Tab-separated table of C-alpha atoms in Angstrom:
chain	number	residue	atom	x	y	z
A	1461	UNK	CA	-25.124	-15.940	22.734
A	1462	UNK	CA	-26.153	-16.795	19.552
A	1463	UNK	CA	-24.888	-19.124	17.302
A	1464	UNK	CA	-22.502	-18.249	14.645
A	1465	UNK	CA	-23.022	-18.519	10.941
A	1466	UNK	CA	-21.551	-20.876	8.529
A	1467	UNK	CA	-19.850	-18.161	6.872
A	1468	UNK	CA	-19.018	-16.578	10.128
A	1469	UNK	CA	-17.231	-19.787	11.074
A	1470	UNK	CA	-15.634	-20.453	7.796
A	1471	UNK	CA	-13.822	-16.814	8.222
A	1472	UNK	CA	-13.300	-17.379	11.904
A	1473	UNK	CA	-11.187	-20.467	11.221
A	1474	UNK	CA	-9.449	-18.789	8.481
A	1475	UNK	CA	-8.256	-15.675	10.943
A	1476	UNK	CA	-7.193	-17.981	13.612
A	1477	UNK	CA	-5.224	-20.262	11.207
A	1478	UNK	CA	-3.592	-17.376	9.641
A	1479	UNK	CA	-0.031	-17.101	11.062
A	1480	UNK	CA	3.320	-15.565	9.950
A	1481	UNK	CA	5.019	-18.241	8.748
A	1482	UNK	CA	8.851	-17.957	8.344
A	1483	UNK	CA	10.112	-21.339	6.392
A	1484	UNK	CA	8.195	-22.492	3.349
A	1485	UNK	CA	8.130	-25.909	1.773
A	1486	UNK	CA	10.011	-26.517	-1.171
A	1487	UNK	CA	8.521	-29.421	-2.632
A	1488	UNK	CA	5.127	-29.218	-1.427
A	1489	UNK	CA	2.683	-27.605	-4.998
A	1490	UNK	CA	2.563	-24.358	-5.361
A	1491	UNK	CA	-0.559	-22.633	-7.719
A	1492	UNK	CA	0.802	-19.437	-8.556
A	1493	UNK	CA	-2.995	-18.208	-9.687
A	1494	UNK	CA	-3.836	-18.287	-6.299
A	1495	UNK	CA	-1.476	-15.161	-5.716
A	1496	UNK	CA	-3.084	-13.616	-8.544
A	1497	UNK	CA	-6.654	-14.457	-7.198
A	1498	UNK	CA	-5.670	-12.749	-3.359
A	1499	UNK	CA	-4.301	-9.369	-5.233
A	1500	UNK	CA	-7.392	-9.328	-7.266
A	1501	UNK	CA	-9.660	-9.835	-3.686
A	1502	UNK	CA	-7.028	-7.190	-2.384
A	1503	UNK	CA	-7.921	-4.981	-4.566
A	1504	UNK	CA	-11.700	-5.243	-3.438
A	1505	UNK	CA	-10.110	-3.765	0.121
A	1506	UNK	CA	-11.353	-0.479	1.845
A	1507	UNK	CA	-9.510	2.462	1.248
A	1508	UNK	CA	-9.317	6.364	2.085
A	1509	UNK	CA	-11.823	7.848	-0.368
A	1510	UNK	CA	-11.422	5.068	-2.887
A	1511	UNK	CA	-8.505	6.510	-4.716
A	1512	UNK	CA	-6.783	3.033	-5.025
A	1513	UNK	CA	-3.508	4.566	-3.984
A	1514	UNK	CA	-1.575	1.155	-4.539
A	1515	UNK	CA	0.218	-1.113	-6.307
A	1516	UNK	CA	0.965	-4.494	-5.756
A	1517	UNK	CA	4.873	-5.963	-7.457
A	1518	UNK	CA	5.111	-9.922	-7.512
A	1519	UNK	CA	8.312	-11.447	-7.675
A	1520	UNK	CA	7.776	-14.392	-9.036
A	1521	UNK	CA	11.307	-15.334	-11.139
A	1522	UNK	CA	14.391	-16.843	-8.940
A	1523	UNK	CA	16.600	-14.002	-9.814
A	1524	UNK	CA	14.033	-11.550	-8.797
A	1525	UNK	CA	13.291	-13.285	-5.260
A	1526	UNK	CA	16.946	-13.401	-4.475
A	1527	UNK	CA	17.867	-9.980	-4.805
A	1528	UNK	CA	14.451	-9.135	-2.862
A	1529	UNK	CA	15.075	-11.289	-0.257
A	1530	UNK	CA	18.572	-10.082	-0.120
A	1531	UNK	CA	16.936	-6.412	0.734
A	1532	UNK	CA	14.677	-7.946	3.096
A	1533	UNK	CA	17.834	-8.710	5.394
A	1534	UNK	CA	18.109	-12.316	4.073
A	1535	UNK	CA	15.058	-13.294	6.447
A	1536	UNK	CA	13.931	-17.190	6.360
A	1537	UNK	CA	10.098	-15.723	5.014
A	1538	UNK	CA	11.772	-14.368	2.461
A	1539	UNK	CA	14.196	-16.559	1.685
A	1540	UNK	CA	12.344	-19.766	0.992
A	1541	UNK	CA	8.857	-17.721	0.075
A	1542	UNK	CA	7.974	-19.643	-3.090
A	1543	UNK	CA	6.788	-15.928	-4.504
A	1544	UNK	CA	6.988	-12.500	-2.631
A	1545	UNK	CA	4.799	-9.464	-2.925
A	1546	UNK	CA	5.644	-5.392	-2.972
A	1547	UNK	CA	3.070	-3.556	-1.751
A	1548	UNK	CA	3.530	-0.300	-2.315
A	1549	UNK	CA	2.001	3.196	-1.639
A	1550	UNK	CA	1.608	5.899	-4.289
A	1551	UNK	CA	0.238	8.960	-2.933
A	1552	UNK	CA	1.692	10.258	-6.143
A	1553	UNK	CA	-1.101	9.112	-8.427
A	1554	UNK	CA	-3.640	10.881	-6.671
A	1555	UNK	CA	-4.104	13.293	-9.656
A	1556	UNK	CA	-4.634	10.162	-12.068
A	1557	UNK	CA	-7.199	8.357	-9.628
A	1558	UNK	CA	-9.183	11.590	-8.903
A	1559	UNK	CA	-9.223	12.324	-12.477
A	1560	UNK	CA	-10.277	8.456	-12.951
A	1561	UNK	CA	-13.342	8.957	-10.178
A	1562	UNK	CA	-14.556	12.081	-11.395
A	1563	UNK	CA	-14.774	10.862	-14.923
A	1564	UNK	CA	-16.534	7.349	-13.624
A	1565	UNK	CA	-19.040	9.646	-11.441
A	1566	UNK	CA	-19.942	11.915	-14.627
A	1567	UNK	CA	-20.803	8.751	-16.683
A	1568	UNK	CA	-22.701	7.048	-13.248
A	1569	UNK	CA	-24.210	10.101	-12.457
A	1570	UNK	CA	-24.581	12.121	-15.976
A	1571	UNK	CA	-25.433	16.006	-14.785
A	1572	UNK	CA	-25.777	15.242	-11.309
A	1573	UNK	CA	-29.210	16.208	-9.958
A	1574	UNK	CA	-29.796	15.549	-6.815
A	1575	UNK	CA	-27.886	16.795	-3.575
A	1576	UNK	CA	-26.251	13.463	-2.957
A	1577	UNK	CA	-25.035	13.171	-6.515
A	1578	UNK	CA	-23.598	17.120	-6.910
A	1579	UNK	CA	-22.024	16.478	-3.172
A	1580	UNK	CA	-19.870	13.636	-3.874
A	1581	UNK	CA	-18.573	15.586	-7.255
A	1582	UNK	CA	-17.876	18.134	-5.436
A	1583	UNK	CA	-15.676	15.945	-3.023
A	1584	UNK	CA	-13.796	14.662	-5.583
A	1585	UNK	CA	-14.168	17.790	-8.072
A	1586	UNK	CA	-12.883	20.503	-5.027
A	1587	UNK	CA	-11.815	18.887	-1.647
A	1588	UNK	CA	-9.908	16.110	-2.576
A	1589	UNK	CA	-7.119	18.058	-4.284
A	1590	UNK	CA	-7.251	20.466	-1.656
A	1591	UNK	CA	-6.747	16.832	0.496
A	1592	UNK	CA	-4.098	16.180	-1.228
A	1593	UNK	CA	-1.969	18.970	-2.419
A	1594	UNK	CA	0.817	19.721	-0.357
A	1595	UNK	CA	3.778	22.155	-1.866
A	1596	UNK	CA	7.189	21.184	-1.759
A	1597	UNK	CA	7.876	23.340	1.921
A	1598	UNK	CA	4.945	22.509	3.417
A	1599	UNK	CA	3.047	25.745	3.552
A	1600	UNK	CA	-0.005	24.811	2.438
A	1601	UNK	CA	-0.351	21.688	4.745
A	1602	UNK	CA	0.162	24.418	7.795
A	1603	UNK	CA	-2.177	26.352	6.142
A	1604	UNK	CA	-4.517	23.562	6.550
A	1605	UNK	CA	-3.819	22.572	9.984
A	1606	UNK	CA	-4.346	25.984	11.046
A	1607	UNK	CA	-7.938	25.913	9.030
A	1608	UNK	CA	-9.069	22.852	10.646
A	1609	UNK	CA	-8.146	24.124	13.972
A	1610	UNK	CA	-10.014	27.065	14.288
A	1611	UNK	CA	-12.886	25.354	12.585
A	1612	UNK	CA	-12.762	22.705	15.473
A	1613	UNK	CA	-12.955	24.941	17.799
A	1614	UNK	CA	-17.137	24.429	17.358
A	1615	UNK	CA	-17.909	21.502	15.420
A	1616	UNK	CA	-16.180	18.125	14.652
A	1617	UNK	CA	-13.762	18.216	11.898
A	1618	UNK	CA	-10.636	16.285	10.337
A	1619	UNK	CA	-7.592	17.157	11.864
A	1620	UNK	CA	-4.731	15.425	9.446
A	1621	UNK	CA	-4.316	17.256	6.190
A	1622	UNK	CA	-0.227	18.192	6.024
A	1623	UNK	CA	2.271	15.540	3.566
A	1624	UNK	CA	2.588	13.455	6.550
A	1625	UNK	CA	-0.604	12.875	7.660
A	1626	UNK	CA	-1.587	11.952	3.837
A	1627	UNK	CA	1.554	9.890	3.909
A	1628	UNK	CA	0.535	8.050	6.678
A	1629	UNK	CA	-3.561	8.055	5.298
A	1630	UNK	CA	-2.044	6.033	1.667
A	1631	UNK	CA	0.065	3.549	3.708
A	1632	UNK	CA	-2.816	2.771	5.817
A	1633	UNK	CA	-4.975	1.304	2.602
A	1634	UNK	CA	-1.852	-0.313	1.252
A	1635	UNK	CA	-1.953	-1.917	4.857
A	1636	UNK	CA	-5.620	-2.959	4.863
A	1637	UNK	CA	-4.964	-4.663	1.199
A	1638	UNK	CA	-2.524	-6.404	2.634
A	1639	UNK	CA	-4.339	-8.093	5.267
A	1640	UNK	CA	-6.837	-8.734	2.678
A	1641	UNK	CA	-4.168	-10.515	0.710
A	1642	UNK	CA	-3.025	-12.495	3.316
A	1643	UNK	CA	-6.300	-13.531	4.204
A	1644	UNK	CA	-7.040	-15.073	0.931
A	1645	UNK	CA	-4.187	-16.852	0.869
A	1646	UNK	CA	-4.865	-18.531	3.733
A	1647	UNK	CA	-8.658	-19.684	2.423
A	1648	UNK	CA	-7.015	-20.661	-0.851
A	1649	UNK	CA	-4.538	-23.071	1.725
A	1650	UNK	CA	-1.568	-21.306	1.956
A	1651	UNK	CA	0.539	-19.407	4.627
A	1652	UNK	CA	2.287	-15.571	4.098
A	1653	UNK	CA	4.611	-13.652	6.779
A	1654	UNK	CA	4.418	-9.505	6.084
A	1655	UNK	CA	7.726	-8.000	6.749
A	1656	UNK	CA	9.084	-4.878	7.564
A	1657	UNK	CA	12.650	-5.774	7.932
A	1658	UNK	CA	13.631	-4.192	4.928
A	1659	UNK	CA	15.946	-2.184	2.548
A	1660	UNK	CA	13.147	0.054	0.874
A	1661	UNK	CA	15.172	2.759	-1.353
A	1662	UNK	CA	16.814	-0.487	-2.787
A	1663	UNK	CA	14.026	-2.364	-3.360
A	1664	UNK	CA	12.620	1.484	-4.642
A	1665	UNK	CA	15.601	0.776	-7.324
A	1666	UNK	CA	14.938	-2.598	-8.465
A	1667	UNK	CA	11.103	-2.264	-9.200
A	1668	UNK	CA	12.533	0.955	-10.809
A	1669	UNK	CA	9.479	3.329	-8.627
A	1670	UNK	CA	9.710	7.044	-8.799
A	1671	UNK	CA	11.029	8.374	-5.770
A	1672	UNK	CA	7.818	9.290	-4.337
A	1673	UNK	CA	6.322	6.078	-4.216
A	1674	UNK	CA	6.989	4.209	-0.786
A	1675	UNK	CA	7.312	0.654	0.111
A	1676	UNK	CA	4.806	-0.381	2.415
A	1677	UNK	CA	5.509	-4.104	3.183
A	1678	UNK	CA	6.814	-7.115	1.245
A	1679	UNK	CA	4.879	-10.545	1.694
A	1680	UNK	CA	6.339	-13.868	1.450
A	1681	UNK	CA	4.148	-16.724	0.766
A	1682	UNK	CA	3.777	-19.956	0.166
A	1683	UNK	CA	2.937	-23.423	1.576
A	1684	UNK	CA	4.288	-23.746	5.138
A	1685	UNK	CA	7.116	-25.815	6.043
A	1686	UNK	CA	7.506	-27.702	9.426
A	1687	UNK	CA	8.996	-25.384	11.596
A	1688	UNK	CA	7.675	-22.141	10.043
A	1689	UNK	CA	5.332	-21.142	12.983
A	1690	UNK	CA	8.239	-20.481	15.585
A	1691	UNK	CA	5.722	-20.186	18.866
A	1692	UNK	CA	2.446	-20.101	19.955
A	1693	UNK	CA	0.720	-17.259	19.154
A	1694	UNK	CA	0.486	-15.000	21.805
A	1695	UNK	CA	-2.295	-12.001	22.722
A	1696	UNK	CA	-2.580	-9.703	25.113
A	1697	UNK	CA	-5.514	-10.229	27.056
A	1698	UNK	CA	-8.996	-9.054	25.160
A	1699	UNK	CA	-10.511	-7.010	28.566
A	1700	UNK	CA	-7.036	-5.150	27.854
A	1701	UNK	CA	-7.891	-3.995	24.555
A	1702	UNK	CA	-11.275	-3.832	24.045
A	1703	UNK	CA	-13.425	-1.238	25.563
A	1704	UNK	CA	-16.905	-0.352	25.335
A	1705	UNK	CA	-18.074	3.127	26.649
């Protein structure tokens, strides 16, 4: 087997330090720009078709983390969390970010000339607001289900394309940024705990979001307190979960 990289074993000790941690230090220093450092590296994450369907709340001021952490069920992570973090999913800006990468294309690209070029316009220009359309009752969602059925039926082709399965498409980005986030945290020496435990139409009301926008997770971090790991981590075995055909 050969031998890992220094890089590779730099980011292999920060994965398997990474734990959610439930009880952060009080006392212990605290550098708030290293919250703003992992959003901006979150940012940097992988997402569906790079529309950037995200935003990302922190709650930095007492007052602010004690009603959160009030509508996160009064949970120890978010209760002593020396900030917390919304992420939160806004399939609803999908006009505004496909207007955004057509325009940043036009001025990459100019008249596009080659195939490559006039195909990924195209993408953004035709398909992706036929991706992401969906009329109040649903029609045109089944309309597209139906489509990419029959299509199917003789070559490979995408099979989500109704409100839910673009629901679920936006949440998954916010997700990967998350991880992201939590990651860098951990290389810049501090802990998080992502929680789902949570009042979202509240915290919806607080951060005053429209009602389409959706709460993915909220992430408590911080400096780790003794006690805040409450087991040993535990896996299911890997020849249980990883397959190769």
């Amino acid at each position: 087997m050969a031998k890992m990289s220094e890089r590779a074993e730099v980011f292999n000790r920060i994965v398997d330090e990474r734990r959610s941690v439930r009880i952060y230090d009080q006392q212990a220093d605290f550098d708030p720009e290293a919250v703003q450092r992992s959003i901006e590296r979150a940012i940097l994450s992988p997402n569906s078709s790079n529309m950037q369907l995200w935003e990302f709340y922190r709650i930095r001021s007492e007052e602010a983390r004690e009603k959160i952490s009030w509508m996160c069920m009064n949970q120890k992570a978010a209760k002593t969390a020396r900030e917390l973090v919304v992420f939160v999913a806004r399939k609803d800006l999908w006009r505004t970010r496909q207007r955004a990468l057509v325009k940043e294309m036009k001025q990459v690209y100019g008249e596009p000339k080659t195939k490559g070029a006039k195909r990924a316009l195209n993408y953004y220009e035709s398909l992706i607001p036929k991706y992401y359309y969906n009329d109040p009752f649903g029609v045109w969602g089944f309309i597209k289900k139906c489509i990419y059925f029959f299509v199917g039926l003789n070559r490979p082709m995408v099979r989500h394309g109704n409100a839910t399965d673009v629901r679920i498409s936006v949440h998954k980005s916010a997700a990967l940024a998350a991880q992201t986030f939590m990651l860098s945290m951990k290389a810049e020496g501090y802990d998080t705990c992502p929680m789902e435990g949570m009042d979202s139409l509240r915290i919806k009301k607080f951060l005053k979001l429209p009602r389409k926008a959706e709460v993915t997770m909220v992430i408590g971090c911080g400096p780790a307190a003794e006690g805040g790991i409450y087991s040993e981590r535990f896996r299911i075995p890997n020849d249980e979960v990883i397959f190769e055909v």
